[in-house]
GROMACS .gro file of C-alpha atoms in nm:
model
  191
    1MET     CA    1  -0.021  -0.010  -0.005
    2THR     CA    2   0.196   0.321  -0.090
    3LEU     CA    3   0.047   0.596  -0.157
    4GLU     CA    4   0.184   0.840  -0.461
    5LEU     CA    5   0.124   1.228  -0.402
    6PHE     CA    6   0.189   1.390  -0.765
    7ALA     CA    7   0.248   1.739  -0.720
    8HIS     CA    8   0.495   2.047  -0.765
    9PRO     CA    9   0.668   2.211  -0.472
   10PHE     CA   10   0.600   2.504  -0.625
   11SER     CA   11   0.235   2.473  -0.647
   12SER     CA   12   0.001   2.651  -0.371
   13TYR     CA   13  -0.272   2.373  -0.415
   14CYS     CA   14   0.040   2.064  -0.359
   15GLN     CA   15   0.132   2.255  -0.040
   16LYS     CA   16  -0.176   2.241   0.097
   17ALA     CA   17  -0.214   1.880   0.061
   18LEU     CA   18   0.181   1.808   0.202
   19ILE     CA   19   0.034   1.944   0.519
   20ALA     CA   20  -0.177   1.769   0.544
   21PHE     CA   21   0.054   1.443   0.460
   22TYR     CA   22   0.334   1.609   0.751
   23GLU     CA   23   0.047   1.720   1.011
   24ASN     CA   24  -0.006   1.324   1.070
   25ASP     CA   25   0.334   1.198   0.929
   26VAL     CA   26   0.133   1.002   0.662
   27PRO     CA   27   0.432   0.799   0.450
   28PHE     CA   28   0.359   0.908   0.061
   29THR     CA   29   0.686   0.878  -0.198
   30TYR     CA   30   0.662   1.222  -0.384
   31ARG     CA   31   0.629   1.194  -0.760
   32MET     CA   32   0.714   1.566  -0.867
   33MET     CA   33   0.668   1.652  -1.177
   34GLU     CA   34   1.017   1.725  -1.297
   35ASP     CA   35   1.189   1.375  -1.273
   36GLU     CA   36   1.163   1.210  -1.619
   37GLY     CA   37   0.848   1.014  -1.709
   38VAL     CA   38   0.661   1.172  -1.406
   39GLY     CA   39   0.466   1.415  -1.611
   40ALA     CA   40   0.325   1.155  -1.880
   41GLU     CA   41   0.258   0.931  -1.647
   42PHE     CA   42   0.050   1.245  -1.466
   43ALA     CA   43  -0.096   1.354  -1.798
   44ALA     CA   44  -0.279   0.941  -1.837
   45LEU     CA   45  -0.372   0.946  -1.541
   46TRP     CA   46  -0.580   1.332  -1.543
   47PRO     CA   47  -0.572   1.437  -1.892
   48MET     CA   48  -0.652   1.782  -1.707
   49LYS     CA   49  -0.313   1.856  -1.637
   50ARG     CA   50  -0.366   1.990  -1.287
   51PHE     CA   51  -0.224   1.833  -0.937
   52PRO     CA   52  -0.198   1.717  -0.734
   53ILE     CA   53  -0.317   1.334  -0.699
   54LEU     CA   54  -0.279   1.103  -0.512
   55ARG     CA   55  -0.271   0.728  -0.650
   56GLU     CA   56  -0.267   0.385  -0.384
   57ASN     CA   57  -0.340   0.072  -0.466
   58GLY     CA   58  -0.448   0.228  -0.872
   59ARG     CA   59  -0.697   0.390  -0.720
   60THR     CA   60  -0.690   0.827  -0.784
   61VAL     CA   61  -0.762   1.087  -0.633
   62LEU     CA   62  -0.830   1.434  -0.745
   63GLU     CA   63  -0.816   1.792  -0.561
   64ALA     CA   64  -0.615   1.927  -0.288
   65SER     CA   65  -0.902   1.908  -0.068
   66ILE     CA   66  -1.048   1.573  -0.147
   67VAL     CA   67  -0.673   1.453  -0.125
   68ILE     CA   68  -0.731   1.542   0.239
   69GLU     CA   69  -0.984   1.393   0.303
   70TYR     CA   70  -0.930   1.024   0.146
   71LEU     CA   71  -0.587   1.066   0.416
   72GLN     CA   72  -0.854   1.104   0.706
   73LEU     CA   73  -1.095   0.861   0.611
   74HIS     CA   74  -0.791   0.614   0.496
   75HIS     CA   75  -0.474   0.754   0.683
   76PRO     CA   76  -0.595   0.896   0.967
   77GLY     CA   77  -0.397   1.012   1.200
   78PRO     CA   78  -0.390   1.272   1.562
   79VAL     CA   79  -0.455   1.553   1.373
   80LYS     CA   80  -0.864   1.514   1.316
   81LEU     CA   81  -0.822   1.778   0.972
   82ILE     CA   82  -1.200   1.731   0.934
   83PRO     CA   83  -1.327   1.826   1.281
   84ALA     CA   84  -1.613   1.465   1.422
   85ASP     CA   85  -1.784   1.766   1.468
   86SER     CA   86  -2.100   1.847   1.146
   87ASP     CA   87  -2.093   2.185   1.232
   88LEU     CA   88  -1.764   2.228   1.236
   89ALA     CA   89  -1.684   1.993   0.979
   90LEU     CA   90  -1.929   2.241   0.704
   91GLU     CA   91  -1.677   2.531   0.868
   92ALA     CA   92  -1.384   2.414   0.747
   93ARG     CA   93  -1.518   2.315   0.482
   94MET     CA   94  -1.641   2.638   0.443
   95LEU     CA   95  -1.322   2.761   0.479
   96ASP     CA   96  -1.146   2.593   0.255
   97ARG     CA   97  -1.402   2.688  -0.030
   98PHE     CA   98  -1.309   3.055   0.110
   99PHE     CA   99  -0.891   3.047   0.098
  100ASP     CA  100  -0.871   2.819  -0.262
  101ASN     CA  101  -1.148   3.071  -0.428
  102TYR     CA  102  -1.097   3.388  -0.270
  103VAL     CA  103  -0.765   3.430  -0.223
  104MET     CA  104  -0.558   3.150  -0.391
  105THR     CA  105  -0.731   3.200  -0.698
  106PRO     CA  106  -0.745   3.590  -0.729
  107GLN     CA  107  -0.347   3.576  -0.663
  108GLY     CA  108  -0.324   3.352  -0.937
  109LYS     CA  109  -0.459   3.611  -1.162
  110PHE     CA  110  -0.098   3.880  -1.027
  111VAL     CA  111   0.105   3.530  -1.088
  112PHE     CA  112  -0.037   3.446  -1.471
  113ASP     CA  113  -0.095   3.785  -1.551
  114ALA     CA  114   0.304   3.896  -1.482
  115LEU     CA  115   0.402   3.508  -1.732
  116ARG     CA  116   0.213   3.591  -2.017
  117PRO     CA  117   0.402   3.906  -2.287
  118GLU     CA  118   0.298   4.236  -2.232
  119GLY     CA  119   0.027   4.263  -2.492
  120ASP     CA  120  -0.148   3.974  -2.363
  121ARG     CA  121  -0.203   4.089  -1.973
  122ASP     CA  122  -0.517   4.185  -1.816
  123PRO     CA  123  -0.502   4.474  -1.631
  124PHE     CA  124  -0.891   4.469  -1.529
  125GLY     CA  125  -0.903   4.147  -1.430
  126VAL     CA  126  -0.548   4.212  -1.204
  127LYS     CA  127  -0.703   4.565  -1.065
  128GLN     CA  128  -1.072   4.274  -0.975
  129ALA     CA  129  -0.818   4.062  -0.813
  130GLY     CA  130  -0.653   4.296  -0.611
  131GLU     CA  131  -0.976   4.415  -0.518
  132MET     CA  132  -1.070   4.070  -0.432
  133LEU     CA  133  -0.836   4.004  -0.230
  134GLU     CA  134  -0.844   4.289  -0.022
  135THR     CA  135  -1.222   4.249   0.069
  136SER     CA  136  -1.093   3.903   0.145
  137TYR     CA  137  -0.861   4.038   0.365
  138ALA     CA  138  -1.106   4.268   0.570
  139TRP     CA  139  -1.308   4.025   0.599
  140LEU     CA  140  -1.055   3.718   0.757
  141ASP     CA  141  -0.903   3.969   0.994
  142ALA     CA  142  -1.244   4.041   1.147
  143ARG     CA  143  -1.252   3.678   1.160
  144MET     CA  144  -0.971   3.583   1.315
  145LYS     CA  145  -0.993   3.855   1.603
  146ASP     CA  146  -1.104   3.636   1.820
  147ARG     CA  147  -0.920   3.263   1.716
  148THR     CA  148  -0.599   3.113   1.680
  149TRP     CA  149  -0.733   2.867   1.338
  150ALA     CA  150  -0.992   2.911   1.130
  151VAL     CA  151  -1.256   2.696   1.272
  152GLY     CA  152  -1.163   2.825   1.623
  153GLU     CA  153  -0.872   2.658   1.831
  154ALA     CA  154  -0.815   2.328   1.649
  155PHE     CA  155  -0.636   2.268   1.280
  156THR     CA  156  -0.823   2.185   0.995
  157LEU     CA  157  -0.849   2.170   0.627
  158ALA     CA  158  -0.963   2.506   0.616
  159ASP     CA  159  -0.583   2.643   0.799
  160CYS     CA  160  -0.424   2.371   0.497
  161ALA     CA  161  -0.592   2.568   0.238
  162ALA     CA  162  -0.482   2.900   0.425
  163ALA     CA  163  -0.151   2.840   0.478
  164PRO     CA  164  -0.055   2.881   0.085
  165SER     CA  165  -0.222   3.143   0.002
  166LEU     CA  166  -0.159   3.325   0.212
  167PHE     CA  167   0.188   3.309   0.125
  168TYR     CA  168   0.168   3.344  -0.198
  169ALA     CA  169  -0.075   3.594  -0.180
  170ASP     CA  170   0.135   3.835   0.019
  171TRP     CA  171   0.389   3.872  -0.217
  172THR     CA  172   0.193   3.885  -0.456
  173TYR     CA  173  -0.069   4.152  -0.292
  174LYS     CA  174   0.070   4.282   0.013
  175ILE     CA  175  -0.190   4.281   0.379
  176GLY     CA  176  -0.218   4.598   0.482
  177GLU     CA  177  -0.110   4.684   0.835
  178GLN     CA  178  -0.461   4.731   0.948
  179TYR     CA  179  -0.482   4.347   0.919
  180GLY     CA  180  -0.339   4.273   1.163
  181ALA     CA  181  -0.544   3.922   1.378
  182LEU     CA  182  -0.485   3.855   0.947
  183LEU     CA  183  -0.037   3.863   0.971
  184ALA     CA  184  -0.114   3.755   1.263
  185TYR     CA  185  -0.249   3.407   1.178
  186ARG     CA  186  -0.056   3.438   0.818
  187ALA     CA  187   0.269   3.439   1.135
  188ARG     CA  188   0.098   3.148   1.305
  189LEU     CA  189  -0.001   2.985   1.004
  190LEU     CA  190   0.413   3.004   0.886
  191ALA     CA  191   0.627   2.889   1.178
   0.00000   0.00000   0.00000
């Protein structure tokens, strides 16, 4: 029973899945996309060519959030990334989606735009992404004022999503000093 994670070390979604592996000390084989032959094998498993993907005993699991849920179901450890309480589990999943859709996606707009040729850039889209990040930062700052982690005092799936999201977002669209609670949360995640 070998877990194989097809991933790229700079991908925030791969980092999100890796946090779950490391938090619970789950052994796996890291199938790095740069390694010879891995890219072709990966493309054969998932024609969309988006990572991470997990493979175990012929089963392929797609998407970082689902990889984390799979680990909790089939390789549980001491850190319960999906809370047992139904309402807290729902909150963790909601915030996981928040970090992916309202932090990770707009921060990616800055990166992908910078990689485009000058004539193909999208300044309007980048402006909209910055506005979304600013709104997200304000919402998160208010939310984190009385919490250690995204769903209270326990580290969850939401924090797995938050760590790479906020790590990269602060580089691409600086988190302002007025968001002290959010900056403190980001510092806890990085620690």
